[in-house]
Amino acid sequence: MTTQRTLAIIKPDAVDKGVVGQIIARVERAGFKILAAKLIQMSLADARGFYAVHRERPFFQSLCDFMTQGPCLPLVLEGENAIQRWRDLMGATDPAKAAAGTIRKDFASSIEANAVHGSDSAEAAAVEIPYFFSSLELCPR
């Protein structure tokens, strides 16, 4: 196995529901190291830049609108096989299809309001992490 870093975002719906602490507790119980975290309010330009890979998809604008409706909490997680392990802990994008005990099954309400984001590959993580965090903000442990 390889030690990896991945971007996680606790999305505005989860922040609004007051479940940030429960999600972070699951992250820590799963053995991830949290190298960076900050509460932010994305602008529409921020969201459009971050989700630019989806700009041709029909859900692009509604996703950007959703991500700007309130604060979110980006984090950098590190651990063995972190990208896949975080995706497994998140669960399927559609909470109705997510496995029991996953974050999305327990805290998401729809495909769009699905509580959390995670990088889907090492290449995506390499782009997503510096979108929110400078190298000075990463605190290796």
mmCIF file of N, CA and C in Angstrom:
data_model
loop_
_atom_site.group_PDB
_atom_site.id
_atom_site.type_symbol
_atom_site.label_atom_id
_atom_site.label_comp_id
_atom_site.label_asym_id
_atom_site.label_seq_id
_atom_site.Cartn_x
_atom_site.Cartn_y
_atom_site.Cartn_z
ATOM 1 N N MET A 1 0.832 -1.194 0.000
ATOM 2 C CA MET A 1 0.000 0.000 0.000
ATOM 3 C C MET A 1 0.869 1.247 0.000
ATOM 4 N N THR A 2 0.288 2.318 -0.480
ATOM 5 C CA THR A 2 0.997 3.571 -0.607
ATOM 6 C C THR A 2 0.330 4.644 0.247
ATOM 7 N N THR A 3 1.130 5.444 0.919
ATOM 8 C CA THR A 3 0.589 6.596 1.633
ATOM 9 C C THR A 3 0.185 7.639 0.605
ATOM 10 N N GLN A 4 -1.043 8.114 0.725
ATOM 11 C CA GLN A 4 -1.589 9.090 -0.209
ATOM 12 C C GLN A 4 -2.228 10.235 0.557
ATOM 13 N N ARG A 5 -2.411 11.321 -0.179
ATOM 14 C CA ARG A 5 -3.201 12.446 0.311
ATOM 15 C C ARG A 5 -4.422 12.584 -0.583
ATOM 16 N N THR A 6 -5.518 13.003 0.018
ATOM 17 C CA THR A 6 -6.737 13.231 -0.730
ATOM 18 C C THR A 6 -7.438 14.460 -0.182
ATOM 19 N N LEU A 7 -8.200 15.116 -1.039
ATOM 20 C CA LEU A 7 -9.020 16.225 -0.584
ATOM 21 C C LEU A 7 -10.368 15.670 -0.162
ATOM 22 N N ALA A 8 -10.831 16.114 0.973
ATOM 23 C CA ALA A 8 -12.184 15.835 1.441
ATOM 24 C C ALA A 8 -12.849 17.189 1.647
ATOM 25 N N ILE A 9 -14.118 17.276 1.343
ATOM 26 C CA ILE A 9 -14.876 18.483 1.654
ATOM 27 C C ILE A 9 -16.139 18.062 2.386
ATOM 28 N N ILE A 10 -16.350 18.647 3.547
ATOM 29 C CA ILE A 10 -17.637 18.509 4.219
ATOM 30 C C ILE A 10 -18.489 19.647 3.654
ATOM 31 N N LYS A 11 -19.510 19.260 2.909
ATOM 32 C CA LYS A 11 -20.285 20.193 2.097
ATOM 33 C C LYS A 11 -21.268 21.028 2.925
ATOM 34 N N PRO A 12 -21.812 22.096 2.309
ATOM 35 C CA PRO A 12 -22.697 23.000 3.045
ATOM 36 C C PRO A 12 -23.896 22.328 3.715
ATOM 37 N N ASP A 13 -24.462 21.294 3.112
ATOM 38 C CA ASP A 13 -25.614 20.637 3.735
ATOM 39 C C ASP A 13 -25.228 19.991 5.057
ATOM 40 N N ALA A 14 -24.056 19.375 5.117
ATOM 41 C CA ALA A 14 -23.602 18.724 6.349
ATOM 42 C C ALA A 14 -23.216 19.756 7.410
ATOM 43 N N VAL A 15 -22.596 20.861 6.971
ATOM 44 C CA VAL A 15 -22.275 21.941 7.910
ATOM 45 C C VAL A 15 -23.568 22.484 8.498
ATOM 46 N N ASP A 16 -24.568 22.730 7.645
ATOM 47 C CA ASP A 16 -25.848 23.275 8.090
ATOM 48 C C ASP A 16 -26.569 22.330 9.061
ATOM 49 N N LYS A 17 -26.439 21.028 8.841
ATOM 50 C CA LYS A 17 -27.088 20.049 9.722
ATOM 51 C C LYS A 17 -26.366 19.896 11.059
ATOM 52 N N GLY A 18 -25.152 20.449 11.165
ATOM 53 C CA GLY A 18 -24.395 20.345 12.410
ATOM 54 C C GLY A 18 -23.769 18.979 12.637
ATOM 55 N N VAL A 19 -23.367 18.314 11.536
ATOM 56 C CA VAL A 19 -22.779 16.977 11.667
ATOM 57 C C VAL A 19 -21.284 16.949 11.359
ATOM 58 N N VAL A 20 -20.643 18.123 11.297
ATOM 59 C CA VAL A 20 -19.210 18.184 11.003
ATOM 60 C C VAL A 20 -18.414 17.358 12.001
ATOM 61 N N GLY A 21 -18.699 17.513 13.283
ATOM 62 C CA GLY A 21 -17.966 16.775 14.317
ATOM 63 C C GLY A 21 -18.114 15.274 14.166
ATOM 64 N N GLN A 22 -19.311 14.819 13.822
ATOM 65 C CA GLN A 22 -19.536 13.382 13.644
ATOM 66 C C GLN A 22 -18.749 12.856 12.446
ATOM 67 N N ILE A 23 -18.691 13.650 11.382
ATOM 68 C CA ILE A 23 -17.945 13.233 10.195
ATOM 69 C C ILE A 23 -16.451 13.203 10.503
ATOM 70 N N ILE A 24 -15.944 14.224 11.169
ATOM 71 C CA ILE A 24 -14.520 14.237 11.524
ATOM 72 C C ILE A 24 -14.184 13.075 12.464
ATOM 73 N N ALA A 25 -15.075 12.741 13.372
ATOM 74 C CA ALA A 25 -14.840 11.596 14.263
ATOM 75 C C ALA A 25 -14.704 10.310 13.449
ATOM 76 N N ARG A 26 -15.503 10.150 12.407
ATOM 77 C CA ARG A 26 -15.394 8.968 11.548
ATOM 78 C C ARG A 26 -14.071 8.967 10.790
ATOM 79 N N VAL A 27 -13.650 10.147 10.335
ATOM 80 C CA VAL A 27 -12.356 10.275 9.647
ATOM 81 C C VAL A 27 -11.239 9.811 10.574
ATOM 82 N N GLU A 28 -11.256 10.288 11.804
ATOM 83 C CA GLU A 28 -10.206 9.933 12.767
ATOM 84 C C GLU A 28 -10.278 8.458 13.154
ATOM 85 N N ARG A 29 -11.478 7.931 13.360
ATOM 86 C CA ARG A 29 -11.615 6.501 13.695
ATOM 87 C C ARG A 29 -11.107 5.609 12.576
ATOM 88 N N ALA A 30 -11.228 6.094 11.332
ATOM 89 C CA ALA A 30 -10.759 5.317 10.177
ATOM 90 C C ALA A 30 -9.238 5.376 10.034
ATOM 91 N N GLY A 31 -8.583 6.162 10.871
ATOM 92 C CA GLY A 31 -7.126 6.199 10.866
ATOM 93 C C GLY A 31 -6.493 7.220 9.944
ATOM 94 N N PHE A 32 -7.262 8.138 9.403
ATOM 95 C CA PHE A 32 -6.691 9.182 8.562
ATOM 96 C C PHE A 32 -6.004 10.231 9.428
ATOM 97 N N LYS A 33 -4.933 10.807 8.911
ATOM 98 C CA LYS A 33 -4.325 11.986 9.515
ATOM 99 C C LYS A 33 -4.928 13.194 8.825
ATOM 100 N N ILE A 34 -5.345 14.187 9.587
ATOM 101 C CA ILE A 34 -5.854 15.434 9.022
ATOM 102 C C ILE A 34 -4.681 16.400 8.971
ATOM 103 N N LEU A 35 -4.253 16.732 7.755
ATOM 104 C CA LEU A 35 -3.099 17.611 7.565
ATOM 105 C C LEU A 35 -3.491 19.073 7.442
ATOM 106 N N ALA A 36 -4.742 19.352 7.079
ATOM 107 C CA ALA A 36 -5.212 20.724 6.931
ATOM 108 C C ALA A 36 -6.734 20.724 6.959
ATOM 109 N N ALA A 37 -7.287 21.816 7.457
ATOM 110 C CA ALA A 37 -8.739 21.997 7.475
ATOM 111 C C ALA A 37 -9.018 23.477 7.643
ATOM 112 N N LYS A 38 -10.064 23.953 6.959
ATOM 113 C CA LYS A 38 -10.487 25.339 7.165
ATOM 114 C C LYS A 38 -11.924 25.512 6.700
ATOM 115 N N LEU A 39 -12.667 26.288 7.477
ATOM 116 C CA LEU A 39 -14.041 26.600 7.137
ATOM 117 C C LEU A 39 -14.027 27.769 6.155
ATOM 118 N N ILE A 40 -14.680 27.578 5.018
ATOM 119 C CA ILE A 40 -14.687 28.620 3.986
ATOM 120 C C ILE A 40 -16.097 28.809 3.441
ATOM 121 N N GLN A 41 -16.303 29.925 2.791
ATOM 122 C CA GLN A 41 -17.526 30.180 2.040
ATOM 123 C C GLN A 41 -17.097 30.386 0.593
ATOM 124 N N MET A 42 -17.396 29.433 -0.267
ATOM 125 C CA MET A 42 -17.008 29.557 -1.672
ATOM 126 C C MET A 42 -17.865 30.589 -2.386
ATOM 127 N N SER A 43 -17.221 31.365 -3.233
ATOM 128 C CA SER A 43 -17.951 32.242 -4.152
ATOM 129 C C SER A 43 -18.374 31.404 -5.356
ATOM 130 N N LEU A 44 -19.233 31.966 -6.187
ATOM 131 C CA LEU A 44 -19.629 31.261 -7.404
ATOM 132 C C LEU A 44 -18.416 31.021 -8.295
ATOM 133 N N ALA A 45 -17.515 31.988 -8.369
ATOM 134 C CA ALA A 45 -16.291 31.818 -9.166
ATOM 135 C C ALA A 45 -15.427 30.689 -8.594
ATOM 136 N N ASP A 46 -15.330 30.599 -7.274
ATOM 137 C CA ASP A 46 -14.574 29.517 -6.637
ATOM 138 C C ASP A 46 -15.160 28.162 -7.020
ATOM 139 N N ALA A 47 -16.463 28.035 -6.886
ATOM 140 C CA ALA A 47 -17.131 26.766 -7.187
ATOM 141 C C ALA A 47 -16.994 26.405 -8.667
ATOM 142 N N ARG A 48 -17.160 27.387 -9.525
ATOM 143 C CA ARG A 48 -17.014 27.121 -10.963
ATOM 144 C C ARG A 48 -15.596 26.673 -11.298
ATOM 145 N N GLY A 49 -14.610 27.274 -10.667
ATOM 146 C CA GLY A 49 -13.229 26.868 -10.891
ATOM 147 C C GLY A 49 -12.957 25.464 -10.388
ATOM 148 N N PHE A 50 -13.442 25.169 -9.189
ATOM 149 C CA PHE A 50 -13.192 23.855 -8.604
ATOM 150 C C PHE A 50 -13.876 22.746 -9.405
ATOM 151 N N TYR A 51 -15.103 22.979 -9.826
ATOM 152 C CA TYR A 51 -15.875 21.966 -10.546
ATOM 153 C C TYR A 51 -15.794 22.126 -12.066
ATOM 154 N N ALA A 52 -14.788 22.831 -12.562
ATOM 155 C CA ALA A 52 -14.654 23.079 -14.002
ATOM 156 C C ALA A 52 -14.674 21.799 -14.821
ATOM 157 N N VAL A 53 -14.200 20.709 -14.270
ATOM 158 C CA VAL A 53 -14.198 19.431 -14.985
ATOM 159 C C VAL A 53 -15.624 19.005 -15.369
ATOM 160 N N HIS A 54 -16.619 19.524 -14.647
ATOM 161 C CA HIS A 54 -18.023 19.176 -14.908
ATOM 162 C C HIS A 54 -18.774 20.254 -15.689
ATOM 163 N N ARG A 55 -18.077 21.256 -16.208
ATOM 164 C CA ARG A 55 -18.749 22.421 -16.788
ATOM 165 C C ARG A 55 -19.691 22.094 -17.944
ATOM 166 N N GLU A 56 -19.490 20.998 -18.644
ATOM 167 C CA GLU A 56 -20.379 20.633 -19.759
ATOM 168 C C GLU A 56 -21.544 19.754 -19.316
ATOM 169 N N ARG A 57 -21.561 19.368 -18.064
ATOM 170 C CA ARG A 57 -22.621 18.485 -17.570
ATOM 171 C C ARG A 57 -23.861 19.299 -17.188
ATOM 172 N N PRO A 58 -25.038 18.708 -17.312
ATOM 173 C CA PRO A 58 -26.271 19.457 -17.037
ATOM 174 C C PRO A 58 -26.414 19.910 -15.580
ATOM 175 N N PHE A 59 -25.743 19.251 -14.653
ATOM 176 C CA PHE A 59 -25.863 19.593 -13.234
ATOM 177 C C PHE A 59 -24.841 20.631 -12.768
ATOM 178 N N PHE A 60 -23.980 21.114 -13.670
ATOM 179 C CA PHE A 60 -22.888 22.014 -13.285
ATOM 180 C C PHE A 60 -23.380 23.240 -12.515
ATOM 181 N N GLN A 61 -24.341 23.955 -13.056
ATOM 182 C CA GLN A 61 -24.792 25.196 -12.404
ATOM 183 C C GLN A 61 -25.450 24.913 -11.058
ATOM 184 N N SER A 62 -26.282 23.884 -10.985
ATOM 185 C CA SER A 62 -26.938 23.594 -9.702
ATOM 186 C C SER A 62 -25.913 23.139 -8.661
ATOM 187 N N LEU A 63 -24.877 22.422 -9.094
ATOM 188 C CA LEU A 63 -23.809 22.021 -8.170
ATOM 189 C C LEU A 63 -23.077 23.253 -7.638
ATOM 190 N N CYS A 64 -22.752 24.173 -8.523
ATOM 191 C CA CYS A 64 -22.070 25.406 -8.100
ATOM 192 C C CYS A 64 -22.949 26.223 -7.160
ATOM 193 N N ASP A 65 -24.233 26.321 -7.479
ATOM 194 C CA ASP A 65 -25.163 27.044 -6.605
ATOM 195 C C ASP A 65 -25.231 26.382 -5.228
ATOM 196 N N PHE A 66 -25.312 25.070 -5.204
ATOM 197 C CA PHE A 66 -25.367 24.323 -3.947
ATOM 198 C C PHE A 66 -24.117 24.559 -3.099
ATOM 199 N N MET A 67 -22.955 24.509 -3.733
ATOM 200 C CA MET A 67 -21.701 24.636 -2.984
ATOM 201 C C MET A 67 -21.454 26.056 -2.470
ATOM 202 N N THR A 68 -22.222 27.016 -2.950
ATOM 203 C CA THR A 68 -22.062 28.399 -2.491
ATOM 204 C C THR A 68 -23.168 28.821 -1.525
ATOM 205 N N GLN A 69 -24.059 27.912 -1.177
ATOM 206 C CA GLN A 69 -25.196 28.273 -0.329
ATOM 207 C C GLN A 69 -24.837 28.449 1.143
ATOM 208 N N GLY A 70 -23.665 28.012 1.527
ATOM 209 C CA GLY A 70 -23.233 28.140 2.914
ATOM 210 C C GLY A 70 -21.798 27.679 3.055
ATOM 211 N N PRO A 71 -21.254 27.740 4.258
ATOM 212 C CA PRO A 71 -19.865 27.341 4.444
ATOM 213 C C PRO A 71 -19.656 25.843 4.241
ATOM 214 N N CYS A 72 -18.429 25.516 3.864
ATOM 215 C CA CYS A 72 -18.012 24.120 3.760
ATOM 216 C C CYS A 72 -16.644 23.992 4.421
ATOM 217 N N LEU A 73 -16.222 22.766 4.647
ATOM 218 C CA LEU A 73 -14.966 22.517 5.342
ATOM 219 C C LEU A 73 -14.073 21.602 4.513
ATOM 220 N N PRO A 74 -13.180 22.176 3.691
ATOM 221 C CA PRO A 74 -12.195 21.339 2.992
ATOM 222 C C PRO A 74 -11.159 20.825 3.984
ATOM 223 N N LEU A 75 -10.706 19.597 3.743
ATOM 224 C CA LEU A 75 -9.665 18.975 4.562
ATOM 225 C C LEU A 75 -8.691 18.245 3.652
ATOM 226 N N VAL A 76 -7.473 18.093 4.110
ATOM 227 C CA VAL A 76 -6.520 17.211 3.439
ATOM 228 C C VAL A 76 -6.312 16.031 4.362
ATOM 229 N N LEU A 77 -6.588 14.847 3.836
ATOM 230 C CA LEU A 77 -6.431 13.609 4.596
ATOM 231 C C LEU A 77 -5.237 12.843 4.068
ATOM 232 N N GLU A 78 -4.542 12.162 4.960
ATOM 233 C CA GLU A 78 -3.401 11.349 4.564
ATOM 234 C C GLU A 78 -3.521 9.976 5.221
ATOM 235 N N GLY A 79 -3.101 8.970 4.472
ATOM 236 C CA GLY A 79 -3.107 7.613 5.001
ATOM 237 C C GLY A 79 -2.794 6.609 3.911
ATOM 238 N N GLU A 80 -2.669 5.375 4.322
ATOM 239 C CA GLU A 80 -2.460 4.297 3.360
ATOM 240 C C GLU A 80 -3.688 4.184 2.471
ATOM 241 N N ASN A 81 -3.458 4.195 1.151
ATOM 242 C CA ASN A 81 -4.550 4.056 0.178
ATOM 243 C C ASN A 81 -5.692 5.033 0.484
ATOM 244 N N ALA A 82 -5.330 6.265 0.852
ATOM 245 C CA ALA A 82 -6.293 7.246 1.358
ATOM 246 C C ALA A 82 -7.414 7.553 0.375
ATOM 247 N N ILE A 83 -7.116 7.625 -0.896
ATOM 248 C CA ILE A 83 -8.137 8.011 -1.872
ATOM 249 C C ILE A 83 -9.277 6.999 -1.887
ATOM 250 N N GLN A 84 -8.962 5.733 -2.039
ATOM 251 C CA GLN A 84 -10.014 4.708 -2.080
ATOM 252 C C GLN A 84 -10.668 4.517 -0.717
ATOM 253 N N ARG A 85 -9.886 4.559 0.340
ATOM 254 C CA ARG A 85 -10.463 4.387 1.680
ATOM 255 C C ARG A 85 -11.438 5.509 2.008
ATOM 256 N N TRP A 86 -11.108 6.753 1.627
ATOM 257 C CA TRP A 86 -12.032 7.863 1.866
ATOM 258 C C TRP A 86 -13.284 7.697 1.017
ATOM 259 N N ARG A 87 -13.125 7.278 -0.227
ATOM 260 C CA ARG A 87 -14.292 7.074 -1.085
ATOM 261 C C ARG A 87 -15.188 5.971 -0.520
ATOM 262 N N ASP A 88 -14.593 4.924 0.021
ATOM 263 C CA ASP A 88 -15.379 3.852 0.645
ATOM 264 C C ASP A 88 -16.138 4.369 1.871
ATOM 265 N N LEU A 89 -15.479 5.190 2.681
ATOM 266 C CA LEU A 89 -16.114 5.749 3.877
ATOM 267 C C LEU A 89 -17.238 6.720 3.500
ATOM 268 N N MET A 90 -17.059 7.460 2.399
ATOM 269 C CA MET A 90 -18.111 8.378 1.944
ATOM 270 C C MET A 90 -19.355 7.616 1.515
ATOM 271 N N GLY A 91 -19.187 6.561 0.733
ATOM 272 C CA GLY A 91 -20.314 5.829 0.174
ATOM 273 C C GLY A 91 -20.675 6.331 -1.207
ATOM 274 N N ALA A 92 -21.632 5.693 -1.831
ATOM 275 C CA ALA A 92 -22.074 6.040 -3.186
ATOM 276 C C ALA A 92 -22.590 7.471 -3.231
ATOM 277 N N THR A 93 -22.429 8.115 -4.393
ATOM 278 C CA THR A 93 -22.878 9.489 -4.586
ATOM 279 C C THR A 93 -24.357 9.644 -4.247
ATOM 280 N N ASP A 94 -25.158 8.700 -4.662
ATOM 281 C CA ASP A 94 -26.593 8.696 -4.348
ATOM 282 C C ASP A 94 -26.769 8.037 -2.985
ATOM 283 N N PRO A 95 -27.190 8.783 -1.975
ATOM 284 C CA PRO A 95 -27.299 8.192 -0.639
ATOM 285 C C PRO A 95 -28.278 7.023 -0.579
ATOM 286 N N ALA A 96 -29.236 6.981 -1.491
ATOM 287 C CA ALA A 96 -30.173 5.851 -1.528
ATOM 288 C C ALA A 96 -29.465 4.557 -1.925
ATOM 289 N N LYS A 97 -28.326 4.676 -2.617
ATOM 290 C CA LYS A 97 -27.564 3.508 -3.047
ATOM 291 C C LYS A 97 -26.322 3.270 -2.183
ATOM 292 N N ALA A 98 -26.082 4.149 -1.210
ATOM 293 C CA ALA A 98 -24.892 4.035 -0.365
ATOM 294 C C ALA A 98 -25.062 2.911 0.655
ATOM 295 N N ALA A 99 -23.955 2.273 0.968
ATOM 296 C CA ALA A 99 -23.964 1.179 1.938
ATOM 297 C C ALA A 99 -24.236 1.704 3.344
ATOM 298 N N ALA A 100 -24.844 0.865 4.146
ATOM 299 C CA ALA A 100 -25.101 1.204 5.546
ATOM 300 C C ALA A 100 -23.784 1.551 6.245
ATOM 301 N N GLY A 101 -23.844 2.558 7.094
ATOM 302 C CA GLY A 101 -22.669 2.957 7.846
ATOM 303 C C GLY A 101 -21.753 3.935 7.148
ATOM 304 N N THR A 102 -22.046 4.255 5.875
ATOM 305 C CA THR A 102 -21.226 5.243 5.176
ATOM 306 C C THR A 102 -21.732 6.651 5.515
ATOM 307 N N ILE A 103 -20.885 7.630 5.297
ATOM 308 C CA ILE A 103 -21.240 9.013 5.609
ATOM 309 C C ILE A 103 -22.453 9.458 4.809
ATOM 310 N N ARG A 104 -22.465 9.165 3.524
ATOM 311 C CA ARG A 104 -23.592 9.607 2.702
ATOM 312 C C ARG A 104 -24.898 8.908 3.078
ATOM 313 N N LYS A 105 -24.832 7.636 3.436
ATOM 314 C CA LYS A 105 -26.051 6.936 3.859
ATOM 315 C C LYS A 105 -26.614 7.586 5.112
ATOM 316 N N ASP A 106 -25.727 7.965 6.016
ATOM 317 C CA ASP A 106 -26.164 8.485 7.302
ATOM 318 C C ASP A 106 -26.485 9.976 7.311
ATOM 319 N N PHE A 107 -25.845 10.774 6.433
ATOM 320 C CA PHE A 107 -25.990 12.226 6.540
ATOM 321 C C PHE A 107 -26.474 12.945 5.276
ATOM 322 N N ALA A 108 -26.462 12.288 4.126
ATOM 323 C CA ALA A 108 -26.854 12.952 2.872
ATOM 324 C C ALA A 108 -28.359 12.834 2.657
ATOM 325 N N SER A 109 -28.895 13.778 1.883
ATOM 326 C CA SER A 109 -30.326 13.737 1.607
ATOM 327 C C SER A 109 -30.649 13.575 0.123
ATOM 328 N N SER A 110 -29.648 13.767 -0.758
ATOM 329 C CA SER A 110 -29.886 13.607 -2.191
ATOM 330 C C SER A 110 -28.546 13.437 -2.904
ATOM 331 N N ILE A 111 -28.599 13.172 -4.197
ATOM 332 C CA ILE A 111 -27.368 13.046 -4.981
ATOM 333 C C ILE A 111 -26.556 14.328 -4.905
ATOM 334 N N GLU A 112 -27.226 15.476 -4.927
ATOM 335 C CA GLU A 112 -26.506 16.744 -4.878
ATOM 336 C C GLU A 112 -26.142 17.122 -3.449
ATOM 337 N N ALA A 113 -27.084 17.032 -2.541
ATOM 338 C CA ALA A 113 -26.834 17.342 -1.129
ATOM 339 C C ALA A 113 -26.332 16.072 -0.460
ATOM 340 N N ASN A 114 -25.085 15.686 -0.823
ATOM 341 C CA ASN A 114 -24.578 14.380 -0.410
ATOM 342 C C ASN A 114 -23.462 14.454 0.637
ATOM 343 N N ALA A 115 -23.424 15.537 1.382
ATOM 344 C CA ALA A 115 -22.627 15.702 2.605
ATOM 345 C C ALA A 115 -21.127 15.871 2.423
ATOM 346 N N VAL A 116 -20.516 15.118 1.519
ATOM 347 C CA VAL A 116 -19.055 15.136 1.422
ATOM 348 C C VAL A 116 -18.577 14.974 -0.018
ATOM 349 N N HIS A 117 -17.352 15.429 -0.242
ATOM 350 C CA HIS A 117 -16.663 15.258 -1.519
ATOM 351 C C HIS A 117 -15.349 14.556 -1.240
ATOM 352 N N GLY A 118 -14.864 13.828 -2.239
ATOM 353 C CA GLY A 118 -13.532 13.233 -2.149
ATOM 354 C C GLY A 118 -12.901 13.130 -3.516
ATOM 355 N N SER A 119 -11.611 13.345 -3.583
ATOM 356 C CA SER A 119 -10.881 13.184 -4.846
ATOM 357 C C SER A 119 -11.105 11.770 -5.365
ATOM 358 N N ASP A 120 -11.252 11.644 -6.693
ATOM 359 C CA ASP A 120 -11.509 10.320 -7.261
ATOM 360 C C ASP A 120 -10.267 9.624 -7.799
ATOM 361 N N SER A 121 -9.123 10.303 -7.736
ATOM 362 C CA SER A 121 -7.875 9.715 -8.220
ATOM 363 C C SER A 121 -6.711 10.516 -7.663
ATOM 364 N N ALA A 122 -5.513 9.964 -7.797
ATOM 365 C CA ALA A 122 -4.309 10.688 -7.371
ATOM 366 C C ALA A 122 -4.123 11.946 -8.200
ATOM 367 N N GLU A 123 -4.467 11.864 -9.484
ATOM 368 C CA GLU A 123 -4.343 13.027 -10.365
ATOM 369 C C GLU A 123 -5.303 14.131 -9.931
ATOM 370 N N ALA A 124 -6.526 13.760 -9.591
ATOM 371 C CA ALA A 124 -7.498 14.754 -9.124
ATOM 372 C C ALA A 124 -7.046 15.360 -7.798
ATOM 373 N N ALA A 125 -6.554 14.543 -6.887
ATOM 374 C CA ALA A 125 -6.082 15.052 -5.596
ATOM 375 C C ALA A 125 -4.955 16.053 -5.779
ATOM 376 N N ALA A 126 -4.080 15.797 -6.746
ATOM 377 C CA ALA A 126 -2.943 16.695 -7.007
ATOM 378 C C ALA A 126 -3.405 18.067 -7.490
ATOM 379 N N VAL A 127 -4.580 18.142 -8.083
ATOM 380 C CA VAL A 127 -5.146 19.415 -8.533
ATOM 381 C C VAL A 127 -6.032 20.021 -7.436
ATOM 382 N N GLU A 128 -6.817 19.182 -6.790
ATOM 383 C CA GLU A 128 -7.806 19.668 -5.827
ATOM 384 C C GLU A 128 -7.187 20.194 -4.535
ATOM 385 N N ILE A 129 -6.180 19.519 -4.010
ATOM 386 C CA ILE A 129 -5.586 19.959 -2.744
ATOM 387 C C ILE A 129 -5.045 21.385 -2.847
ATOM 388 N N PRO A 130 -4.216 21.699 -3.852
ATOM 389 C CA PRO A 130 -3.711 23.076 -3.922
ATOM 390 C C PRO A 130 -4.761 24.109 -4.323
ATOM 391 N N TYR A 131 -5.928 23.669 -4.756
ATOM 392 C CA TYR A 131 -7.001 24.624 -5.033
ATOM 393 C C TYR A 131 -7.419 25.325 -3.740
ATOM 394 N N PHE A 132 -7.364 24.594 -2.630
ATOM 395 C CA PHE A 132 -7.792 25.132 -1.341
ATOM 396 C C PHE A 132 -6.662 25.411 -0.354
ATOM 397 N N PHE A 133 -5.517 24.719 -0.505
ATOM 398 C CA PHE A 133 -4.459 24.815 0.500
ATOM 399 C C PHE A 133 -3.100 25.069 -0.132
ATOM 400 N N SER A 134 -2.367 26.018 0.422
ATOM 401 C CA SER A 134 -0.976 26.220 0.015
ATOM 402 C C SER A 134 -0.113 25.191 0.735
ATOM 403 N N SER A 135 1.109 25.023 0.281
ATOM 404 C CA SER A 135 2.013 24.079 0.938
ATOM 405 C C SER A 135 2.278 24.488 2.392
ATOM 406 N N LEU A 136 2.210 25.787 2.697
ATOM 407 C CA LEU A 136 2.422 26.264 4.073
ATOM 408 C C LEU A 136 1.292 25.871 5.007
ATOM 409 N N GLU A 137 0.119 25.591 4.445
ATOM 410 C CA GLU A 137 -1.037 25.235 5.275
ATOM 411 C C GLU A 137 -1.107 23.748 5.585
ATOM 412 N N LEU A 138 -0.312 22.931 4.927
ATOM 413 C CA LEU A 138 -0.300 21.499 5.186
ATOM 414 C C LEU A 138 0.620 21.226 6.367
ATOM 415 N N CYS A 139 0.107 20.559 7.357
ATOM 416 C CA CYS A 139 0.854 20.298 8.578
ATOM 417 C C CYS A 139 1.146 18.809 8.694
ATOM 418 N N PRO A 140 2.258 18.348 8.117
ATOM 419 C CA PRO A 140 2.582 16.918 8.203
ATOM 420 C C PRO A 140 2.707 16.486 9.649
ATOM 421 N N ARG A 141 2.241 15.299 9.927
ATOM 422 C CA ARG A 141 2.287 14.775 11.310
ATOM 423 C C ARG A 141 3.091 13.503 11.338
#
